[in-house]
Amino acid sequence: MLSGFMQMTIVLGLFAANVVNFFLQDHKWGWRLSNGVILIAPLIIMMGIFFCPETPRWLFKEKGRESAEKSLKRIRKIDDVTAELDAIANAIREEGNEVSIKELFTTKKMLQRLGIGVGVHAFLQLSGINIIFVFGGIIFESIIGKGIISLLILSGANMLSTIPALFLFDRLGRRKLLLYCGLGMIVGHFVSATLFVTGCNVVKTIINDTTVNEETINCKTSSGVLMLIFTVVFVASYALSWGPVAWIYAAEIFPLNVRARAVSITTAGDWFLGMLMSYMLELITPLGIHGVFYLFSGLCLLAVVFVYLFCPETKGVLLEDIEEVFENFQLKNRTIIKVLRRPCSRDIKRTYM
């Protein structure tokens, strides 16, 4: 749930930024004021960090029970924190010794789990969500002439769809949300691309027969609006599932004695791939806007296949039982794998007969 709330704060900030941009779009100092407003939040964080106490759990491990008790009393505003301190002590004792980075990469079971965590975060980025919010304004400005309003609509859909996600992942399950909403993401991208192909044309202005000076996109109003609507479908599907659930799932699949290091690696992979995705705009020139949307639709399809084949349900699973869940969730037991193996099994039987 806390990981989900982290995503909620991100989408809330994104929506707030687009609201500010909307109201300042015609102001002569518009972009300067927008960037000035952005500085408010980090300044508050920088000042507030000096008033935050160390976590009792870290203090217990590094400096002992007494230091943890002082911090816990300050946080809880009560004098008797014995029960919670005992719970922290028991949890630390159950964790045992932390697994090293070397062991994480050399233990087959942990390496497989790490691959799943990194894979979930990779597809989180490969879905194209950041491209929509970073370059969506430019794309929809060229399509319908309303880039800032389009971003406001998209960020609003993102924020509003994240709210029910905070409750749905415990009711419907992580795996179901990733699968079914992943299908919605595929549809959103695919239909948007098809609408661009059927309802828009690109006019190129050429100088000296070789150099492309500029490209003008002419779209039917209905096609442009429908593209925005189906991009909203993609964003809403993402916000209901991959946005918050990927962070939750990648943390749940690791035991406590390796979780901190493993999650740091999966998170680093997420942001590294996010950095590389900022160059995806370069693909618009060779592929076109529709080609980029088709590409992301295909990547979302791969994400759904990945979850179906490798990601078991973790809803309601105790930490002690997570190992058993992964041992029972074998690739060979997936229905589609069984169906594909039947012809091979028959051929083998005929060969021996």
CSV table of C-alpha atoms in Angstrom, one decimal:
chain,number,residue,atom,x,y,z
A,1,MET,CA,0.0,0.0,0.0
A,2,LEU,CA,2.8,2.4,0.9
A,3,SER,CA,4.4,1.8,-2.5
A,4,GLY,CA,1.1,2.6,-4.1
A,5,PHE,CA,0.9,5.9,-2.2
A,6,MET,CA,4.3,6.8,-3.6
A,7,GLN,CA,2.9,6.5,-7.1
A,8,MET,CA,-0.1,8.6,-6.0
A,9,THR,CA,2.2,11.4,-4.9
A,10,ILE,CA,3.9,11.3,-8.3
A,11,VAL,CA,0.7,11.5,-10.4
A,12,LEU,CA,-0.7,14.2,-8.1
A,13,GLY,CA,2.5,16.3,-8.7
A,14,LEU,CA,2.3,15.7,-12.4
A,15,PHE,CA,-1.3,16.8,-12.5
A,16,ALA,CA,-0.5,19.9,-10.4
A,17,ALA,CA,2.3,20.8,-12.8
A,18,ASN,CA,0.0,20.6,-15.8
A,19,VAL,CA,-2.6,22.7,-14.0
A,20,VAL,CA,0.1,25.4,-13.5
A,21,ASN,CA,1.2,25.2,-17.1
A,22,PHE,CA,-2.4,25.6,-18.3
A,23,PHE,CA,-3.0,28.8,-16.4
A,24,LEU,CA,0.4,30.2,-17.3
A,25,GLN,CA,0.5,29.3,-20.9
A,26,ASP,CA,-0.3,32.8,-22.1
A,27,HIS,CA,1.7,34.7,-19.5
A,28,LYS,CA,4.9,36.4,-20.8
A,29,TRP,CA,6.9,34.8,-18.0
A,30,GLY,CA,5.1,31.5,-18.4
A,31,TRP,CA,7.9,28.9,-18.5
A,32,ARG,CA,9.9,30.9,-16.0
A,33,LEU,CA,7.0,30.9,-13.5
A,34,SER,CA,6.3,27.2,-14.2
A,35,ASN,CA,9.9,26.2,-13.4
A,36,GLY,CA,9.8,28.5,-10.3
A,37,VAL,CA,6.7,26.7,-8.9
A,38,ILE,CA,8.5,23.4,-9.4
A,39,LEU,CA,11.2,24.5,-7.0
A,40,ILE,CA,8.8,24.8,-4.1
A,41,ALA,CA,8.4,21.1,-3.4
A,42,PRO,CA,12.2,20.2,-3.3
A,43,LEU,CA,12.9,23.3,-1.2
A,44,ILE,CA,10.3,22.1,1.4
A,45,ILE,CA,11.8,18.6,1.3
A,46,MET,CA,15.4,20.0,1.8
A,47,MET,CA,14.3,21.9,4.8
A,48,GLY,CA,12.0,19.2,6.2
A,49,ILE,CA,14.6,16.4,6.0
A,50,PHE,CA,16.5,18.0,8.9
A,51,PHE,CA,13.5,17.5,11.1
A,52,CYS,CA,13.0,13.8,10.3
A,53,PRO,CA,14.1,11.3,12.9
A,54,GLU,CA,16.1,8.2,11.9
A,55,THR,CA,14.0,5.1,11.4
A,56,PRO,CA,13.8,3.0,14.6
A,57,ARG,CA,14.5,-0.1,12.7
A,58,TRP,CA,17.8,1.2,11.3
A,59,LEU,CA,18.8,2.5,14.7
A,60,PHE,CA,18.0,-0.8,16.3
A,61,LYS,CA,20.3,-2.6,13.9
A,62,GLU,CA,23.1,-0.1,13.9
A,63,LYS,CA,23.1,1.5,17.3
A,64,GLY,CA,21.0,-0.7,19.6
A,65,ARG,CA,17.7,-0.8,21.3
A,66,GLU,CA,18.1,2.4,23.4
A,67,SER,CA,18.7,4.6,20.3
A,68,ALA,CA,15.7,3.0,18.6
A,69,GLU,CA,13.5,3.6,21.7
A,70,LYS,CA,14.3,7.3,21.7
A,71,SER,CA,13.4,7.7,18.0
A,72,LEU,CA,10.2,5.7,18.4
A,73,LYS,CA,9.0,7.7,21.3
A,74,ARG,CA,9.6,10.9,19.3
A,75,ILE,CA,7.6,9.5,16.4
A,76,ARG,CA,4.7,8.0,18.3
A,77,LYS,CA,4.5,10.8,20.9
A,78,ILE,CA,4.1,8.2,23.7
A,79,ASP,CA,6.4,6.8,26.4
A,80,ASP,CA,5.6,3.1,26.3
A,81,VAL,CA,6.9,1.7,23.0
A,82,THR,CA,8.1,-1.7,24.4
A,83,ALA,CA,5.7,-3.8,22.3
A,84,GLU,CA,6.7,-2.2,19.1
A,85,LEU,CA,10.4,-2.4,20.0
A,86,ASP,CA,9.9,-6.1,20.7
A,87,ALA,CA,8.3,-6.5,17.3
A,88,ILE,CA,11.2,-4.8,15.6
A,89,ALA,CA,13.6,-7.0,17.4
A,90,ASN,CA,11.7,-10.2,16.4
A,91,ALA,CA,11.6,-9.1,12.8
A,92,ILE,CA,15.3,-8.3,12.6
A,93,ARG,CA,16.1,-11.7,14.2
A,94,GLU,CA,13.9,-13.5,11.7
A,95,GLU,CA,15.6,-11.8,8.8
A,96,GLY,CA,18.9,-13.3,9.7
A,97,ASN,CA,22.1,-12.2,7.9
A,98,GLU,CA,21.6,-10.0,4.8
A,99,VAL,CA,22.5,-11.6,1.5
A,100,SER,CA,25.4,-9.9,-0.3
A,101,ILE,CA,25.2,-8.5,-3.8
A,102,LYS,CA,27.5,-11.4,-4.9
A,103,GLU,CA,25.1,-14.0,-3.5
A,104,LEU,CA,22.2,-12.3,-5.1
A,105,PHE,CA,23.7,-12.7,-8.5
A,106,THR,CA,25.2,-16.2,-8.0
A,107,THR,CA,22.2,-17.9,-6.3
A,108,LYS,CA,20.0,-19.3,-9.1
A,109,LYS,CA,16.7,-18.8,-7.2
A,110,MET,CA,17.4,-15.2,-6.3
A,111,LEU,CA,18.8,-14.4,-9.8
A,112,GLN,CA,15.5,-15.7,-11.3
A,113,ARG,CA,13.5,-13.6,-8.9
A,114,LEU,CA,15.7,-10.6,-9.6
A,115,GLY,CA,15.1,-11.1,-13.3
A,116,ILE,CA,11.3,-11.0,-12.7
A,117,GLY,CA,11.7,-7.8,-10.7
A,118,VAL,CA,13.8,-6.1,-13.3
A,119,GLY,CA,11.5,-7.3,-16.0
A,120,VAL,CA,8.4,-5.8,-14.4
A,121,HIS,CA,10.2,-2.5,-14.0
A,122,ALA,CA,11.5,-2.7,-17.6
A,123,PHE,CA,8.1,-3.2,-19.1
A,124,LEU,CA,6.8,-0.4,-16.8
A,125,GLN,CA,9.0,2.0,-18.8
A,126,LEU,CA,8.7,0.2,-22.1
A,127,SER,CA,4.9,0.8,-22.0
A,128,GLY,CA,5.5,4.3,-23.2
A,129,ILE,CA,4.0,6.1,-20.3
A,130,ASN,CA,6.8,8.6,-19.9
A,131,ILE,CA,6.9,9.3,-23.6
A,132,ILE,CA,3.2,10.2,-23.5
A,133,PHE,CA,3.8,12.7,-20.7
A,134,VAL,CA,7.2,14.1,-21.8
A,135,PHE,CA,6.4,14.4,-25.5
A,136,GLY,CA,2.6,14.1,-25.5
A,137,GLY,CA,2.2,17.9,-25.5
A,138,ILE,CA,4.3,18.2,-28.7
A,139,ILE,CA,2.5,15.2,-30.4
A,140,PHE,CA,-1.0,16.4,-29.7
A,141,GLU,CA,-0.2,20.0,-30.4
A,142,SER,CA,0.7,18.8,-33.9
A,143,ILE,CA,-2.4,16.6,-34.2
A,144,ILE,CA,-5.2,18.7,-32.7
A,145,GLY,CA,-3.5,22.0,-31.8
A,146,LYS,CA,-4.2,21.6,-28.1
A,147,GLY,CA,-1.0,20.2,-26.5
A,148,ILE,CA,-1.3,21.7,-23.0
A,149,ILE,CA,-5.0,20.9,-22.7
A,150,SER,CA,-4.3,17.3,-23.9
A,151,LEU,CA,-1.6,16.9,-21.3
A,152,LEU,CA,-4.0,18.3,-18.6
A,153,ILE,CA,-6.6,15.7,-19.6
A,154,LEU,CA,-4.1,12.9,-19.7
A,155,SER,CA,-2.5,13.7,-16.3
A,156,GLY,CA,-6.0,14.1,-14.8
A,157,ALA,CA,-6.9,10.6,-16.1
A,158,ASN,CA,-3.7,9.3,-14.6
A,159,MET,CA,-4.4,10.8,-11.2
A,160,LEU,CA,-8.1,9.8,-11.0
A,161,SER,CA,-7.3,6.2,-12.1
A,162,THR,CA,-4.5,5.7,-9.6
A,163,ILE,CA,-7.0,6.3,-6.7
A,164,PRO,CA,-9.1,3.1,-7.2
A,165,ALA,CA,-5.9,1.2,-8.0
A,166,LEU,CA,-4.8,1.6,-4.3
A,167,PHE,CA,-7.8,-0.5,-3.3
A,168,LEU,CA,-8.1,-2.8,-6.3
A,169,PHE,CA,-4.7,-4.5,-6.1
A,170,ASP,CA,-5.7,-6.1,-2.7
A,171,ARG,CA,-9.2,-7.1,-3.9
A,172,LEU,CA,-8.6,-8.3,-7.5
A,173,GLY,CA,-4.9,-9.2,-7.1
A,174,ARG,CA,-1.7,-7.9,-8.6
A,175,ARG,CA,-1.5,-10.5,-11.5
A,176,LYS,CA,-5.0,-9.9,-12.7
A,177,LEU,CA,-4.6,-6.1,-12.8
A,178,LEU,CA,-1.3,-6.4,-14.7
A,179,LEU,CA,-2.8,-8.8,-17.2
A,180,TYR,CA,-6.3,-7.3,-17.9
A,181,CYS,CA,-5.3,-3.6,-17.7
A,182,GLY,CA,-2.2,-4.5,-19.8
A,183,LEU,CA,-4.7,-5.5,-22.5
A,184,GLY,CA,-6.3,-2.1,-22.2
A,185,MET,CA,-2.9,-0.5,-22.7
A,186,ILE,CA,-2.4,-2.6,-25.9
A,187,VAL,CA,-5.8,-1.5,-27.2
A,188,GLY,CA,-5.2,2.2,-26.4
A,189,HIS,CA,-1.9,2.4,-28.3
A,190,PHE,CA,-3.0,0.2,-31.2
A,191,VAL,CA,-6.2,2.1,-31.9
A,192,SER,CA,-4.4,5.5,-31.5
A,193,ALA,CA,-1.9,4.4,-34.1
A,194,THR,CA,-4.6,3.1,-36.5
A,195,LEU,CA,-6.5,6.4,-36.2
A,196,PHE,CA,-3.4,8.3,-37.1
A,197,VAL,CA,-2.9,6.1,-40.2
A,198,THR,CA,-6.5,6.4,-41.4
A,199,GLY,CA,-7.2,10.0,-40.4
A,200,CYS,CA,-4.0,12.0,-40.7
A,201,ASN,CA,-1.4,12.8,-43.3
A,202,VAL,CA,2.1,14.2,-43.0
A,203,VAL,CA,3.1,17.0,-45.4
A,204,LYS,CA,6.9,17.4,-45.8
A,205,THR,CA,8.5,20.6,-47.0
A,206,ILE,CA,11.7,19.8,-48.9
A,207,ILE,CA,14.6,22.2,-49.7
A,208,ASN,CA,17.1,21.5,-52.5
A,209,ASP,CA,15.5,18.1,-53.2
A,210,THR,CA,17.2,16.5,-50.2
A,211,THR,CA,16.8,18.4,-47.0
A,212,VAL,CA,13.6,18.1,-45.0
A,213,ASN,CA,12.9,21.5,-43.5
A,214,GLU,CA,9.7,20.7,-41.6
A,215,GLU,CA,6.8,18.3,-41.3
A,216,THR,CA,3.2,19.5,-41.1
A,217,ILE,CA,0.6,17.0,-39.7
A,218,ASN,CA,-3.0,17.4,-41.0
A,219,CYS,CA,-5.6,15.4,-39.1
A,220,LYS,CA,-9.3,15.2,-39.2
A,221,THR,CA,-10.7,16.7,-36.0
A,222,SER,CA,-12.6,13.5,-35.2
A,223,SER,CA,-9.4,11.4,-35.7
A,224,GLY,CA,-7.4,13.7,-33.4
A,225,VAL,CA,-10.0,13.7,-30.7
A,226,LEU,CA,-10.4,9.9,-30.8
A,227,MET,CA,-6.6,9.5,-30.6
A,228,LEU,CA,-6.7,11.5,-27.4
A,229,ILE,CA,-9.5,9.4,-26.1
A,230,PHE,CA,-7.7,6.1,-26.7
A,231,THR,CA,-4.5,7.6,-25.3
A,232,VAL,CA,-6.6,8.3,-22.2
A,233,VAL,CA,-7.7,4.6,-22.3
A,234,PHE,CA,-4.0,3.6,-22.3
A,235,VAL,CA,-3.1,6.1,-19.4
A,236,ALA,CA,-6.1,5.0,-17.3
A,237,SER,CA,-5.3,1.3,-17.8
A,238,TYR,CA,-1.7,2.0,-16.9
A,239,ALA,CA,-2.6,3.9,-13.8
A,240,LEU,CA,-5.0,1.2,-12.6
A,241,SER,CA,-2.3,-1.5,-12.8
A,242,TRP,CA,1.3,-1.1,-13.9
A,243,GLY,CA,1.8,2.4,-12.4
A,244,PRO,CA,1.4,1.4,-8.7
A,245,VAL,CA,1.4,-2.4,-8.9
A,246,ALA,CA,4.9,-2.8,-10.5
A,247,TRP,CA,6.5,-1.2,-7.5
A,248,ILE,CA,4.5,-3.3,-5.0
A,249,TYR,CA,5.1,-6.5,-6.8
A,250,ALA,CA,8.8,-6.1,-7.3
A,251,ALA,CA,9.2,-5.5,-3.5
A,252,GLU,CA,6.9,-8.5,-2.4
A,253,ILE,CA,8.7,-11.2,-4.3
A,254,PHE,CA,12.0,-11.0,-2.3
A,255,PRO,CA,12.7,-12.3,1.2
A,256,LEU,CA,13.5,-9.7,3.9
A,257,ASN,CA,17.2,-10.5,4.1
A,258,VAL,CA,17.7,-9.6,0.4
A,259,ARG,CA,14.8,-7.2,-0.2
A,260,ALA,CA,16.7,-3.9,0.3
A,261,ARG,CA,19.5,-4.7,-2.1
A,262,ALA,CA,17.2,-6.4,-4.7
A,263,VAL,CA,14.7,-3.5,-4.8
A,264,SER,CA,17.5,-1.0,-5.1
A,265,ILE,CA,18.7,-2.9,-8.3
A,266,THR,CA,15.2,-3.1,-9.8
A,267,THR,CA,14.6,0.6,-9.1
A,268,ALA,CA,17.9,1.5,-10.6
A,269,GLY,CA,17.0,-0.5,-13.7
A,270,ASP,CA,13.7,1.3,-13.9
A,271,TRP,CA,15.3,4.8,-13.8
A,272,PHE,CA,18.1,3.9,-16.1
A,273,LEU,CA,15.7,2.6,-18.7
A,274,GLY,CA,13.6,5.7,-18.2
A,275,MET,CA,16.6,7.8,-19.1
A,276,LEU,CA,17.1,5.8,-22.3
A,277,MET,CA,13.4,6.1,-23.2
A,278,SER,CA,13.9,9.9,-23.4
A,279,TYR,CA,15.6,9.3,-26.7
A,280,MET,CA,12.5,7.5,-28.1
A,281,LEU,CA,11.4,10.7,-29.8
A,282,GLU,CA,14.2,10.1,-32.3
A,283,LEU,CA,12.1,7.1,-33.6
A,284,ILE,CA,9.3,9.4,-34.8
A,285,THR,CA,11.4,10.4,-37.8
A,286,PRO,CA,12.0,6.9,-39.2
A,287,LEU,CA,8.8,5.3,-37.9
A,288,GLY,CA,6.3,8.2,-37.7
A,289,ILE,CA,3.9,8.9,-34.9
A,290,HIS,CA,1.8,5.9,-35.8
A,291,GLY,CA,4.9,3.6,-35.9
A,292,VAL,CA,5.9,4.7,-32.3
A,293,PHE,CA,2.4,3.9,-31.1
A,294,TYR,CA,2.4,0.5,-32.8
A,295,LEU,CA,5.8,-0.2,-31.2
A,296,PHE,CA,4.5,0.6,-27.7
A,297,SER,CA,1.4,-1.5,-28.4
A,298,GLY,CA,3.7,-4.5,-29.2
A,299,LEU,CA,5.8,-3.9,-26.1
A,300,CYS,CA,2.7,-3.8,-24.0
A,301,LEU,CA,1.7,-7.2,-25.5
A,302,LEU,CA,5.2,-8.5,-24.5
A,303,ALA,CA,4.6,-7.2,-21.0
A,304,VAL,CA,1.3,-9.1,-20.7
A,305,VAL,CA,3.0,-12.3,-22.0
A,306,PHE,CA,5.8,-11.8,-19.5
A,307,VAL,CA,3.4,-11.5,-16.6
A,308,TYR,CA,1.4,-14.5,-17.7
A,309,LEU,CA,4.4,-16.7,-18.0
A,310,PHE,CA,6.6,-15.6,-15.1
A,311,CYS,CA,4.7,-13.7,-12.5
A,312,PRO,CA,2.6,-15.6,-9.9
A,313,GLU,CA,-0.1,-13.9,-7.8
A,314,THR,CA,1.2,-12.5,-4.5
A,315,LYS,CA,-2.0,-11.1,-3.1
A,316,GLY,CA,-2.5,-12.3,0.5
A,317,VAL,CA,0.6,-14.4,0.4
A,318,LEU,CA,2.6,-14.4,3.6
A,319,LEU,CA,6.3,-13.7,3.4
A,320,GLU,CA,7.0,-17.2,4.7
A,321,ASP,CA,5.0,-18.7,1.8
A,322,ILE,CA,6.4,-16.7,-1.1
A,323,GLU,CA,9.1,-19.3,-1.8
A,324,GLU,CA,6.5,-22.0,-2.1
A,325,VAL,CA,4.4,-19.8,-4.5
A,326,PHE,CA,7.3,-19.4,-6.9
A,327,GLU,CA,8.3,-23.1,-6.7
A,328,ASN,CA,4.7,-24.1,-7.6
A,329,PHE,CA,4.5,-21.5,-10.4
A,330,GLN,CA,6.4,-23.3,-13.1
A,331,LEU,CA,6.6,-22.2,-16.8
A,332,LYS,CA,5.7,-25.7,-17.9
A,333,ASN,CA,2.4,-25.5,-16.0
A,334,ARG,CA,1.0,-22.5,-18.0
A,335,THR,CA,-2.0,-23.5,-20.1
A,336,ILE,CA,-0.6,-22.1,-23.3
A,337,ILE,CA,2.7,-23.9,-22.8
A,338,LYS,CA,0.8,-27.2,-22.3
A,339,VAL,CA,-1.2,-26.6,-25.5
A,340,LEU,CA,2.0,-25.9,-27.5
A,341,ARG,CA,3.7,-29.0,-26.1
A,342,ARG,CA,1.0,-31.4,-27.1
A,343,PRO,CA,1.9,-31.7,-30.8
A,344,CYS,CA,5.6,-32.3,-29.8
A,345,SER,CA,4.6,-35.0,-27.2
A,346,ARG,CA,2.5,-36.8,-29.9
A,347,ASP,CA,5.4,-36.7,-32.4
A,348,ILE,CA,7.7,-38.2,-29.7
A,349,LYS,CA,5.2,-41.0,-29.0
A,350,ARG,CA,4.8,-41.8,-32.7
A,351,THR,CA,8.6,-41.9,-33.1
A,352,TYR,CA,9.0,-44.5,-30.3
A,353,MET,CA,6.0,-46.5,-31.6
